[in-house]
Backbone as ProteinMPNN parsed JSONL, in Angstrom:
{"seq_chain_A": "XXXXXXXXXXXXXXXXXXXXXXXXXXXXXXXXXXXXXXXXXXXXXXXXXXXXXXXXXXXXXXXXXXXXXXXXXXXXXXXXXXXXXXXXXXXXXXXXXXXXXXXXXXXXXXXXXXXXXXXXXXXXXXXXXXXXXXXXXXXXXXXXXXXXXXXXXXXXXXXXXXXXXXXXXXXXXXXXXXXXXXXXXX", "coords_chain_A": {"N_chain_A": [[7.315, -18.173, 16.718], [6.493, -15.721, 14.207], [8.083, -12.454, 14.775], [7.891, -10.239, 13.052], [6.064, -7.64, 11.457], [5.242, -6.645, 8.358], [3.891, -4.482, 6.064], [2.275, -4.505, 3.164], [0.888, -2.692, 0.661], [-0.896, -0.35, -2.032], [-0.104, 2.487, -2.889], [-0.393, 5.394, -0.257], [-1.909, 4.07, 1.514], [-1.289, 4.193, 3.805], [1.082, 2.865, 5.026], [3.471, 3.476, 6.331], [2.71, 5.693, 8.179], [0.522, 4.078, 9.528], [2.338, 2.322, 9.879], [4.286, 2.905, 11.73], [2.742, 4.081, 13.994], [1.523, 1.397, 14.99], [3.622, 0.145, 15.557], [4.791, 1.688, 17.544], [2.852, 1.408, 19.534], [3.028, -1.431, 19.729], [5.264, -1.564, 20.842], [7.307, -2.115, 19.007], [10.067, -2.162, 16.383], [10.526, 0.373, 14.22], [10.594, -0.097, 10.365], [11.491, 1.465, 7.507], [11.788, 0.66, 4.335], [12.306, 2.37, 1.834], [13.391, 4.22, 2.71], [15.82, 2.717, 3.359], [16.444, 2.014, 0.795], [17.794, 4.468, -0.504], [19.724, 5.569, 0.716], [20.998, 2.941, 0.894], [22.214, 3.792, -1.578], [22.525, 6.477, -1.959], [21.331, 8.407, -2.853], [17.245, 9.604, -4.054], [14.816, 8.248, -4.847], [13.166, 8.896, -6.953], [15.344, 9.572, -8.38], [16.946, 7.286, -8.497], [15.652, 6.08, -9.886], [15.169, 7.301, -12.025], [17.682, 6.506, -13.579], [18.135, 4.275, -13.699], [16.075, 3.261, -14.341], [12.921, 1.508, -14.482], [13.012, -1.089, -14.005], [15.767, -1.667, -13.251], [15.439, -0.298, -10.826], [13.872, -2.429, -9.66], [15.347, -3.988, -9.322], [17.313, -3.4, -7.277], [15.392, -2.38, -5.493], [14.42, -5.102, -4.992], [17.154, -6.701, -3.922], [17.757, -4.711, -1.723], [15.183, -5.391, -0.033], [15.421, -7.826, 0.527], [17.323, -8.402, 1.764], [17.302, -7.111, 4.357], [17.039, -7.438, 7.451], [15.485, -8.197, 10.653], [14.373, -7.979, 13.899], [11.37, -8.341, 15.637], [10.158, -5.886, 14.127], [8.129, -3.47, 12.716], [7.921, -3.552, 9.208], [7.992, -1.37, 6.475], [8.048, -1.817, 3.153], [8.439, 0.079, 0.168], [5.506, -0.065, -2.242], [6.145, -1.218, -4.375], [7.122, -3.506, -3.954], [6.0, -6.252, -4.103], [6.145, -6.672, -6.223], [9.212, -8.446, -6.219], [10.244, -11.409, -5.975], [12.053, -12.58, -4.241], [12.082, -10.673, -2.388], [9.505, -10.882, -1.161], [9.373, -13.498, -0.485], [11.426, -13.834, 1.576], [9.904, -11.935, 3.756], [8.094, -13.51, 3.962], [9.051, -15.542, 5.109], [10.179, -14.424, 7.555], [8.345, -12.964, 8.83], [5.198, -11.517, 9.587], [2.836, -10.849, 7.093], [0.68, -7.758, 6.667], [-1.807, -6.777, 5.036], [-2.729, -3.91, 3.943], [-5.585, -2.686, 2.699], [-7.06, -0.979, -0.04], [-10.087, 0.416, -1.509], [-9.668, 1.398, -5.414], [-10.927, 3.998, -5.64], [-11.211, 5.313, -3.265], [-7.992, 5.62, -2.578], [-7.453, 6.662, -4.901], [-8.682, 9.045, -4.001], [-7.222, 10.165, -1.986], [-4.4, 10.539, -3.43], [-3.918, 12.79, -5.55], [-1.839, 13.129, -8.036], [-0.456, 10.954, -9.275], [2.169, 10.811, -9.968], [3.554, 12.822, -9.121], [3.686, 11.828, -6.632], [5.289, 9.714, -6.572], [5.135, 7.204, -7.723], [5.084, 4.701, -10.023], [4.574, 4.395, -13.446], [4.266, 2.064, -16.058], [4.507, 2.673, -19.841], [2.09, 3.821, -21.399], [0.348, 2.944, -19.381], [-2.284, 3.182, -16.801], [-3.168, 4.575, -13.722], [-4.953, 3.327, -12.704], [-5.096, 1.137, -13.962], [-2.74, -0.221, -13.275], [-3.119, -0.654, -10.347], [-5.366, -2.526, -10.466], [-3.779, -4.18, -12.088], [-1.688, -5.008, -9.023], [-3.158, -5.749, -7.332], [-4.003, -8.226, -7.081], [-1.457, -9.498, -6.249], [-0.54, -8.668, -3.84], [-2.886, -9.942, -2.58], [-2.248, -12.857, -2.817], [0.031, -12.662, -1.338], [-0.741, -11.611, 1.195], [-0.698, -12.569, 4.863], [-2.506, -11.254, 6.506], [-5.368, -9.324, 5.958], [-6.52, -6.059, 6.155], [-8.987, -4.055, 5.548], [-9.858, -0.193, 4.719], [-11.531, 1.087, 3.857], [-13.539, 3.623, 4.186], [-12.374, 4.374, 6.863], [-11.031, 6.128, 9.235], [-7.677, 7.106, 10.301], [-7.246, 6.392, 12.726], [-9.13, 4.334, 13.295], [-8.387, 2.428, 11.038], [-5.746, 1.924, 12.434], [-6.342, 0.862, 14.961], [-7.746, -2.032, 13.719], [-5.785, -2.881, 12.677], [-4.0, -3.385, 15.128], [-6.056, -5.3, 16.52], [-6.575, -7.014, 14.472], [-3.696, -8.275, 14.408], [-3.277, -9.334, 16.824], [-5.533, -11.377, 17.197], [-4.361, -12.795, 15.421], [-1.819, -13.596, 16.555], [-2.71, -15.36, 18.586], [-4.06, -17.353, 17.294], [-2.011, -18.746, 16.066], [-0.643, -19.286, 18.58], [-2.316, -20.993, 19.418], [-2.584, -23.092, 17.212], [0.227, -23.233, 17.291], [0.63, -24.698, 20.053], [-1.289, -26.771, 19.25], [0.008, -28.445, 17.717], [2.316, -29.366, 18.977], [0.924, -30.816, 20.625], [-0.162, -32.972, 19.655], [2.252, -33.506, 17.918], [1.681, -33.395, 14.568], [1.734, -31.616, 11.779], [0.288, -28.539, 11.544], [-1.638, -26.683, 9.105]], "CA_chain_A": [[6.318, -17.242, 16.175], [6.806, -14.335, 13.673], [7.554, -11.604, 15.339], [7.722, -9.052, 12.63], [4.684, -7.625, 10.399], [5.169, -5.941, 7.026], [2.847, -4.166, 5.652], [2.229, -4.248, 2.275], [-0.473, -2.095, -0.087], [-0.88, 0.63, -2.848], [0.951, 4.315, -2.205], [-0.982, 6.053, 0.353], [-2.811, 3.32, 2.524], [-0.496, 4.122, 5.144], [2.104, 1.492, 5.37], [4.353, 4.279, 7.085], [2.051, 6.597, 9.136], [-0.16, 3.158, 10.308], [3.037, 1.444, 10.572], [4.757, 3.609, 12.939], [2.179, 4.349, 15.096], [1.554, 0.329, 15.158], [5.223, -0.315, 16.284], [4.88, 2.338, 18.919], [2.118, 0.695, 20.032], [3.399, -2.619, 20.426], [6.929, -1.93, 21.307], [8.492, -2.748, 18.058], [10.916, -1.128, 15.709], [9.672, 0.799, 12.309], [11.486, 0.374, 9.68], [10.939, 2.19, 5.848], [12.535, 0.135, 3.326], [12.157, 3.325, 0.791], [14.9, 4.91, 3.04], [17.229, 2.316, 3.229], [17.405, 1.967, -0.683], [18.082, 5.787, -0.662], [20.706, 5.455, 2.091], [22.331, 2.329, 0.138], [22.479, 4.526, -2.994], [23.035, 8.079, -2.03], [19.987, 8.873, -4.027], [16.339, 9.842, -4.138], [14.185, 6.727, -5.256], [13.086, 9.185, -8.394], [16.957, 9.607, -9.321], [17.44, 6.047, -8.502], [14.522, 5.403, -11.135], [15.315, 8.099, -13.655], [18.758, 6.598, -13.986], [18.47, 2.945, -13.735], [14.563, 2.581, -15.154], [11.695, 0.826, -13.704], [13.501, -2.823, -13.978], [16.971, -1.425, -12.461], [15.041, 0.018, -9.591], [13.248, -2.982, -8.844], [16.899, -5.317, -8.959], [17.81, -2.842, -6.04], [14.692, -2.844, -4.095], [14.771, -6.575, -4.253], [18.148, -7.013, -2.786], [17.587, -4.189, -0.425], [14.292, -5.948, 0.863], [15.39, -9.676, 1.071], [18.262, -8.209, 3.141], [16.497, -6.983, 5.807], [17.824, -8.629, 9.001], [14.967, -7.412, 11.68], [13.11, -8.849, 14.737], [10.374, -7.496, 16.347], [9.984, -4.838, 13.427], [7.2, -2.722, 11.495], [8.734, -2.797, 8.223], [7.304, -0.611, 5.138], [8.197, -1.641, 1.904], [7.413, 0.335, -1.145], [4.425, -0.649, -2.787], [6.504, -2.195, -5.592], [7.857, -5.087, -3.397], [4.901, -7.512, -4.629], [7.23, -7.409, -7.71], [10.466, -8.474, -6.139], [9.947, -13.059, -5.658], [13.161, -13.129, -3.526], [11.742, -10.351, -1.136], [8.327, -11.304, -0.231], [9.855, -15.244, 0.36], [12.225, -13.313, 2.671], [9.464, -11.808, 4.188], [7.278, -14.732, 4.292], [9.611, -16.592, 6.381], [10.778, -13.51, 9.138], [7.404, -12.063, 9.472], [3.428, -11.599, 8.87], [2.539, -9.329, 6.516], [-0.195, -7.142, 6.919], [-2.134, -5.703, 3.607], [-3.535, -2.337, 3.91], [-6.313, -2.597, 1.589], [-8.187, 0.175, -0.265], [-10.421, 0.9, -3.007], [-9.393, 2.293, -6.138], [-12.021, 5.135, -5.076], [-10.579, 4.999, -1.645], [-6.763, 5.908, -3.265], [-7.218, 7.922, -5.947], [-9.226, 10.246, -3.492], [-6.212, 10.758, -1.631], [-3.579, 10.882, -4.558], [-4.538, 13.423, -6.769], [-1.444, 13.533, -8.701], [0.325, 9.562, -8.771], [3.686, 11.004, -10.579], [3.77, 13.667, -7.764], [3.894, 10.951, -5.467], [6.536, 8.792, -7.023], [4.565, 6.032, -8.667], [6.225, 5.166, -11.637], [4.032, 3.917, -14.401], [5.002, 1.916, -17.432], [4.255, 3.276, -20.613], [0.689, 3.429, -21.558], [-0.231, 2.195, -18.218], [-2.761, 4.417, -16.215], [-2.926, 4.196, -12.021], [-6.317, 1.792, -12.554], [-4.243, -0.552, -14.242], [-1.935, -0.169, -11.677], [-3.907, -0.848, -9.109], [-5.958, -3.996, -10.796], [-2.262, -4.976, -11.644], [-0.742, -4.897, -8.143], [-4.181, -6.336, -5.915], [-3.806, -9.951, -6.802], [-0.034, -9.453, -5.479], [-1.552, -8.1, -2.448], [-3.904, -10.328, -1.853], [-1.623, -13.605, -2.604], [1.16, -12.424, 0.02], [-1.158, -11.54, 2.682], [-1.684, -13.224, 5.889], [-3.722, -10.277, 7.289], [-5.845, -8.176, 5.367], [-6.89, -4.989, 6.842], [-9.557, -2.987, 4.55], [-9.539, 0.8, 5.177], [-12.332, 2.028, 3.418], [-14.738, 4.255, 5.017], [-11.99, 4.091, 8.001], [-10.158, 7.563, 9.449], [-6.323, 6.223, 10.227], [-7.391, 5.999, 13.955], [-9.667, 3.129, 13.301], [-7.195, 1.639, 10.812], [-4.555, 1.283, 13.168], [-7.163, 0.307, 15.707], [-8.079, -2.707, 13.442], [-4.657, -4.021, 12.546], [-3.956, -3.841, 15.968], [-6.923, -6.655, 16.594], [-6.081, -8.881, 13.773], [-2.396, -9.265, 14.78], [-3.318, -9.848, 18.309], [-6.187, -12.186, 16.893], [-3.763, -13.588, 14.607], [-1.064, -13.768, 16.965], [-3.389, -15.819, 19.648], [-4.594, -18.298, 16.716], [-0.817, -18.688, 15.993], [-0.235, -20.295, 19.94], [-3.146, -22.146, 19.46], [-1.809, -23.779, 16.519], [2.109, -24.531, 17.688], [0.223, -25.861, 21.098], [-2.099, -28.237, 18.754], [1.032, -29.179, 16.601], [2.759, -29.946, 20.561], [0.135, -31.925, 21.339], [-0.372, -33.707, 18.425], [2.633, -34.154, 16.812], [1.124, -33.296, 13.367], [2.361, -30.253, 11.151], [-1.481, -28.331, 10.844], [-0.963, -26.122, 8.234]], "C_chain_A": [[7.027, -16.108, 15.431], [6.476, -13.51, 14.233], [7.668, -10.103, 14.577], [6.328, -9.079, 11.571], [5.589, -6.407, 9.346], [4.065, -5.678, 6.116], [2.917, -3.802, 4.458], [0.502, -3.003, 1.209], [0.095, -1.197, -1.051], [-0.443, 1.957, -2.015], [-0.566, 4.652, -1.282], [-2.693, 5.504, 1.304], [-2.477, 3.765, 3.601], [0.481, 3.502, 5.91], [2.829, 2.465, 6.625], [3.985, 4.5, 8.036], [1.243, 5.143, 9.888], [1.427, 2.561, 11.095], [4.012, 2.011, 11.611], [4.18, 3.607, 13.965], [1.823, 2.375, 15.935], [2.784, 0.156, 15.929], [5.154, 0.256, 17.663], [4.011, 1.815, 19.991], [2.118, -0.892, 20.766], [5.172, -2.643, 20.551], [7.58, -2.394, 20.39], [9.437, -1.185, 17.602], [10.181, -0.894, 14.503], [11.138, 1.095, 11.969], [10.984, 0.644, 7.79], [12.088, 1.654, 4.899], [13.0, 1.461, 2.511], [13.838, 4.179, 1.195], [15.713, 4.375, 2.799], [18.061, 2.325, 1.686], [18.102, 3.774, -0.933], [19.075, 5.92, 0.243], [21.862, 4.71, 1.35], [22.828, 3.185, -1.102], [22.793, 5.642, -3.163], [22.137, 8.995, -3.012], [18.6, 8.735, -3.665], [15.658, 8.433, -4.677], [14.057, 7.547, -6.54], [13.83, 9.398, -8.694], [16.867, 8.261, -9.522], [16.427, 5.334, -9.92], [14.818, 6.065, -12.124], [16.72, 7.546, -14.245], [18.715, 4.959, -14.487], [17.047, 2.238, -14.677], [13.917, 1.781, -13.673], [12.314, -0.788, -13.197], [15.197, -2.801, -12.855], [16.362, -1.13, -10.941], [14.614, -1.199, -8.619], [13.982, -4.251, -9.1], [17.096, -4.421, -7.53], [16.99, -3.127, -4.87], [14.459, -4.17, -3.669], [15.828, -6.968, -3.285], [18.095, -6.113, -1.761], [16.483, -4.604, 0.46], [14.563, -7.463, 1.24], [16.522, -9.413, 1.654], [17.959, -7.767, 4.4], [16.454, -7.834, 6.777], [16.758, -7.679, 10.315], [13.931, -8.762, 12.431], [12.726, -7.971, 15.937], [10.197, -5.905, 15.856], [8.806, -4.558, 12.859], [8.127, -2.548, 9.963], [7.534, -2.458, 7.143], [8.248, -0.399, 4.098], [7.726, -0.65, 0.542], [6.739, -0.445, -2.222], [4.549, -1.779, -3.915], [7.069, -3.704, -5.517], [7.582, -6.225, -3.877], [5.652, -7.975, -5.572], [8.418, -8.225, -7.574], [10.112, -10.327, -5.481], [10.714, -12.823, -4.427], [12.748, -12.391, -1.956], [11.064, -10.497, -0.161], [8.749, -12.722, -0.109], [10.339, -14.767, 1.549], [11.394, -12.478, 3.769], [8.266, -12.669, 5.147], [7.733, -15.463, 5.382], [10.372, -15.71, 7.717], [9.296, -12.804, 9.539], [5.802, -12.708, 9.024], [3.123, -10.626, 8.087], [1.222, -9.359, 6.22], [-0.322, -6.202, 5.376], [-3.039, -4.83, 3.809], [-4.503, -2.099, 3.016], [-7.252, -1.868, 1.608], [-8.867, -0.091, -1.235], [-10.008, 1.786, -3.83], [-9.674, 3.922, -5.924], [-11.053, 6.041, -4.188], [-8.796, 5.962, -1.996], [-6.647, 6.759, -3.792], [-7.805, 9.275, -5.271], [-7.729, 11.104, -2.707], [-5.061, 10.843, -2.33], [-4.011, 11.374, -5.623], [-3.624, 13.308, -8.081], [-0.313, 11.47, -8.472], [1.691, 10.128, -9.327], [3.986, 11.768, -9.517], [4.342, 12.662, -6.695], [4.884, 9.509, -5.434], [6.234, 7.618, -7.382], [4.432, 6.089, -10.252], [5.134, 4.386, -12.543], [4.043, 3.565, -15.646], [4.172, 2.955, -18.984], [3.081, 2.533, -21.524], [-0.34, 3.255, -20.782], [-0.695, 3.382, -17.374], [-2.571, 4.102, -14.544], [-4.161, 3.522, -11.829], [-5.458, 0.954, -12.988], [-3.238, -0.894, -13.731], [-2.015, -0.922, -10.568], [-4.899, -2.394, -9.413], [-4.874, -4.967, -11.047], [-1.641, -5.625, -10.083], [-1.801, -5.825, -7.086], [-4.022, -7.218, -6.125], [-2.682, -10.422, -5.991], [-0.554, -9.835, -4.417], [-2.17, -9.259, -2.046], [-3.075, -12.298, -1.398], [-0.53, -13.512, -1.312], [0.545, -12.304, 1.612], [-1.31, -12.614, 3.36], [-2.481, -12.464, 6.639], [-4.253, -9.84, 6.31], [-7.115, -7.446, 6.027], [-8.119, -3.957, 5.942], [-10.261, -1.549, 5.834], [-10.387, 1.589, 5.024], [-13.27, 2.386, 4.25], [-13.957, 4.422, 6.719], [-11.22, 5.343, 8.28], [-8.905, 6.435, 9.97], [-6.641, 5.838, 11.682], [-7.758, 4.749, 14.17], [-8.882, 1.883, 12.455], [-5.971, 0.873, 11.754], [-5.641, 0.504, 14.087], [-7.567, -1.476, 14.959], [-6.815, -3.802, 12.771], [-3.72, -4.356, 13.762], [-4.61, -5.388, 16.434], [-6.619, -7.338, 15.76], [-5.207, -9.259, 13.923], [-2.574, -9.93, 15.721], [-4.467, -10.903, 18.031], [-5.466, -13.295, 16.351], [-2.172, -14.408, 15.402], [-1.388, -15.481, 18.301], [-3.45, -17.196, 18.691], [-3.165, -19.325, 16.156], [-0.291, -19.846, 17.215], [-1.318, -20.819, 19.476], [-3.163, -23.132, 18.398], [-0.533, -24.794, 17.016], [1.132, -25.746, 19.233], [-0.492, -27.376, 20.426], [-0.695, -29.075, 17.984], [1.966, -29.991, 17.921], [2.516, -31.201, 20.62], [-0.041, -32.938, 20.604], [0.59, -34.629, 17.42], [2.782, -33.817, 15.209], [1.699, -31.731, 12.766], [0.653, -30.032, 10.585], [-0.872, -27.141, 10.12], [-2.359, -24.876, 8.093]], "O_chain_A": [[8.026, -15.577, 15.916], [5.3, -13.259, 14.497], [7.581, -9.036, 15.186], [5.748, -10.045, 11.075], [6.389, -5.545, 9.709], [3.429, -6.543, 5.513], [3.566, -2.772, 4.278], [-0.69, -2.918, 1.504], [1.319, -1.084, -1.117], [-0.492, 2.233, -0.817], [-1.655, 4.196, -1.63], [-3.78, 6.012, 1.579], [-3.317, 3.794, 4.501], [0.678, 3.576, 7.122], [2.685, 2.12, 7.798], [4.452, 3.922, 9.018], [1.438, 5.181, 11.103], [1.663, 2.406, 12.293], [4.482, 1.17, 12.377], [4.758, 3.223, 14.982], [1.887, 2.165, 17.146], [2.66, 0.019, 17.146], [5.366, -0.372, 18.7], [4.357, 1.777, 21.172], [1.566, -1.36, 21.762], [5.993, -3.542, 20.375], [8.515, -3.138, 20.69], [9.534, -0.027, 18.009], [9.434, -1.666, 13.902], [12.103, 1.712, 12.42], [10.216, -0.052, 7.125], [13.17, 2.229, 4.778], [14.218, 1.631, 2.542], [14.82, 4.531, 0.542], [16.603, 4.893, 2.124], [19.235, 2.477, 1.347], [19.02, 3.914, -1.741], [19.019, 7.118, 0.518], [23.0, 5.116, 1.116], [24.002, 3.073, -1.455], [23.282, 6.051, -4.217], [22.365, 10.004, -3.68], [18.411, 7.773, -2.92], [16.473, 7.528, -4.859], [14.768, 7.099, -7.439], [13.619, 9.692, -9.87], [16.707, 7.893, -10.686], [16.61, 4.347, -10.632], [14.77, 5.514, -13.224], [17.043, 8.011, -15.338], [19.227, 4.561, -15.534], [16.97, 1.221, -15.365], [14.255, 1.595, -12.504], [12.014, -1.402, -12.173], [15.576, -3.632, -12.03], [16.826, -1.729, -9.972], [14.78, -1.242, -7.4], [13.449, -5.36, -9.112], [16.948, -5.152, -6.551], [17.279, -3.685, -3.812], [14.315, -4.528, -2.5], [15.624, -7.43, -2.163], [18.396, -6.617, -0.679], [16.594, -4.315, 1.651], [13.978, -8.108, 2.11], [16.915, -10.412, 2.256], [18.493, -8.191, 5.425], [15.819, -8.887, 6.819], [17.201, -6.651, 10.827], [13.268, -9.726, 12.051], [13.322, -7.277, 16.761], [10.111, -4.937, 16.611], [8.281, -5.564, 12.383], [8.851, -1.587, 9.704], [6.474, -3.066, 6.996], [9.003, 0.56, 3.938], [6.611, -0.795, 0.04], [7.276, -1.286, -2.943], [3.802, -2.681, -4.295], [7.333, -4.592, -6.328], [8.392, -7.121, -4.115], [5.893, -9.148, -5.854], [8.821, -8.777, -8.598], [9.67, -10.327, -4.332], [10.019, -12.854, -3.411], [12.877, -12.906, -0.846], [11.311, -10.421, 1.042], [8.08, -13.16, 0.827], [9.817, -15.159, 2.593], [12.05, -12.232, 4.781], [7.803, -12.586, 6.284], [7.087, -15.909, 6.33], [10.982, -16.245, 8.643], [9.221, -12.129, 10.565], [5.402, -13.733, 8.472], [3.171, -9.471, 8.509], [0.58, -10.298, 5.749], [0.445, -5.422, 4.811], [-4.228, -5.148, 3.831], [-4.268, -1.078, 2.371], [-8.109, -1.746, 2.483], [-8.376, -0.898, -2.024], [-9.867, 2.938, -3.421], [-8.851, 4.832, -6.022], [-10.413, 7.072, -4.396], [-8.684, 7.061, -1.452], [-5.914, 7.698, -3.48], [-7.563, 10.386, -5.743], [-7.356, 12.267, -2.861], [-4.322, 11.498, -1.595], [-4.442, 10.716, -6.57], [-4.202, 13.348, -9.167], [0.341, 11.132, -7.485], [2.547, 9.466, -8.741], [4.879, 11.273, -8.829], [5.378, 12.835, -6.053], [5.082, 8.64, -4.586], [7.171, 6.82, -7.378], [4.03, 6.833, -11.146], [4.857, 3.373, -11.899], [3.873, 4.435, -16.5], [3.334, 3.841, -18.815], [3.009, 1.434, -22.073], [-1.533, 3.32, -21.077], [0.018, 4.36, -17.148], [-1.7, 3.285, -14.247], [-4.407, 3.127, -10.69], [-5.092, 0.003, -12.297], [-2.871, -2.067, -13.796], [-1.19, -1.639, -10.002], [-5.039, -3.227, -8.517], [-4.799, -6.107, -10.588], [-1.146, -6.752, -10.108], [-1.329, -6.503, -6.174], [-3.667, -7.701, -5.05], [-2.723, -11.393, -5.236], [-0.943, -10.945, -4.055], [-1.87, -9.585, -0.897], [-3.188, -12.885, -0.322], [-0.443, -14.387, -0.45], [1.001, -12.66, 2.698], [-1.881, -13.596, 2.885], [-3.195, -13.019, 7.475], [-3.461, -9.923, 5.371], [-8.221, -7.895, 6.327], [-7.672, -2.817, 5.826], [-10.769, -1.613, 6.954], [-10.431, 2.652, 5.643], [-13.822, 1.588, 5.008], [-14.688, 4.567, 7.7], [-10.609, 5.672, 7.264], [-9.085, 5.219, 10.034], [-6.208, 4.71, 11.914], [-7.149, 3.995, 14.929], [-8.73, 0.741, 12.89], [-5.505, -0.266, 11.752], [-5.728, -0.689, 13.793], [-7.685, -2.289, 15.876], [-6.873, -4.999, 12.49], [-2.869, -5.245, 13.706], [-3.928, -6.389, 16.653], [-6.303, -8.481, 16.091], [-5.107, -10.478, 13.78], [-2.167, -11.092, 15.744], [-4.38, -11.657, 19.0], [-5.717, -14.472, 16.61], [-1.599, -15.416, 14.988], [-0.57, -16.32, 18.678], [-2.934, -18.192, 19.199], [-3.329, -20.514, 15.883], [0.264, -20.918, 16.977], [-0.817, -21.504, 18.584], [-3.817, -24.14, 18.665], [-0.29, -25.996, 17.121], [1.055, -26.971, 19.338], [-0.368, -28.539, 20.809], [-0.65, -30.294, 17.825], [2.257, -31.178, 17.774], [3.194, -32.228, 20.656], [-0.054, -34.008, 21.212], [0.374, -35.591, 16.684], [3.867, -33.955, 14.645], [2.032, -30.845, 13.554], [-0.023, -30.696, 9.8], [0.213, -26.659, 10.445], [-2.277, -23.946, 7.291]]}, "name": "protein", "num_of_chains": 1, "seq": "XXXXXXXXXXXXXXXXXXXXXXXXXXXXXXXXXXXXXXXXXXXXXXXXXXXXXXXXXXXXXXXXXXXXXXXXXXXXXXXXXXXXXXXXXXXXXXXXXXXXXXXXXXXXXXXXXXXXXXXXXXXXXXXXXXXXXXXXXXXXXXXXXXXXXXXXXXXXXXXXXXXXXXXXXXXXXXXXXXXXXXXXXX"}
């Protein structure tokens, strides 16, 4: 069984603040991708972007996310991971990942300012097209999805609690049928 979850979504679902309190909750480890690339690099993610660009940044956060050696972790990628093939495979096969999903609405209420908040945006490109960009990602990678709207973070965590442990249950009741069976159910 996968025993790590990664939580993917748009800036300010909560990957961090859910995914911490999640870990603490079930006895794992949290870990914040965002740091480690700032750790491997000796740099800020907006240096690491003002120097290298949007395409340099996201060669780094690839190899810093498909290196990730963890079990029984919360990890929180930044939002840009969806972009990186090599990471979410590497995620695909050590964990479950969990998508934090908001509405545009939902988002932009709590990010007033997206450059403030270190979401880099190509040129031309507003934080709707952003965001209609990045949800198909999202929605392809998930095996959970969590929607947040209308939810205070209490009930959030409260609800990706139940689908792992839903998801975790449906999980043994799978390998046992594949046991019993023989058969790879898919």
């Amino acid at each position: 069984m996968k025993k790590n979850l990664i939580f993917i979504g748009m800036p300010a679902v909560g990957k961090s603040t859910v995914g911490i309190v999640v870990a603490k909750r079930l006895g794992m480890r949290f870990i914040d991708t965002d740091l480690l690339i700032q750790e491997q690099e000796g740099k800020l993610l907006r240096d690491i972007i003002a120097e290298e660009g949007q395409d340099g940044f996201l060669k780094i956060e690839n190899q810093v996310n498909a290196s990730v050696e963890a079990e029984n972790a919360v990890i929180s990628p930044g939002g840009s991971v969806i972009y990186c093939k090599e990471a979410m495979e590497h995620y695909k096969k050590i964990g479950t990942v969990v998508y934090l999903k908001a509405s545009y609405q939902t988002i932009k209420k709590r990010i007033r300012n997206p450059k403030k908040r270190g979401v880099v945006l190509r040129e031309g490109q507003n934080f709707r097209d952003l965001y209609n960009e990045r949800v198909p990602y999202f929605e392809k990678y998930a095996d959970i999805t969590v929607c947040e709207d209308g939810c205070r973070i209490e009930e959030t965590i409260e609800n990706v609690l139940n689908a792992v442990k839903k998801r975790r249950k449906k999980d043994r009741m799978r390998k046992k049928l594949d046991k019993g069976t023989g058969s790879k159910l898919k």
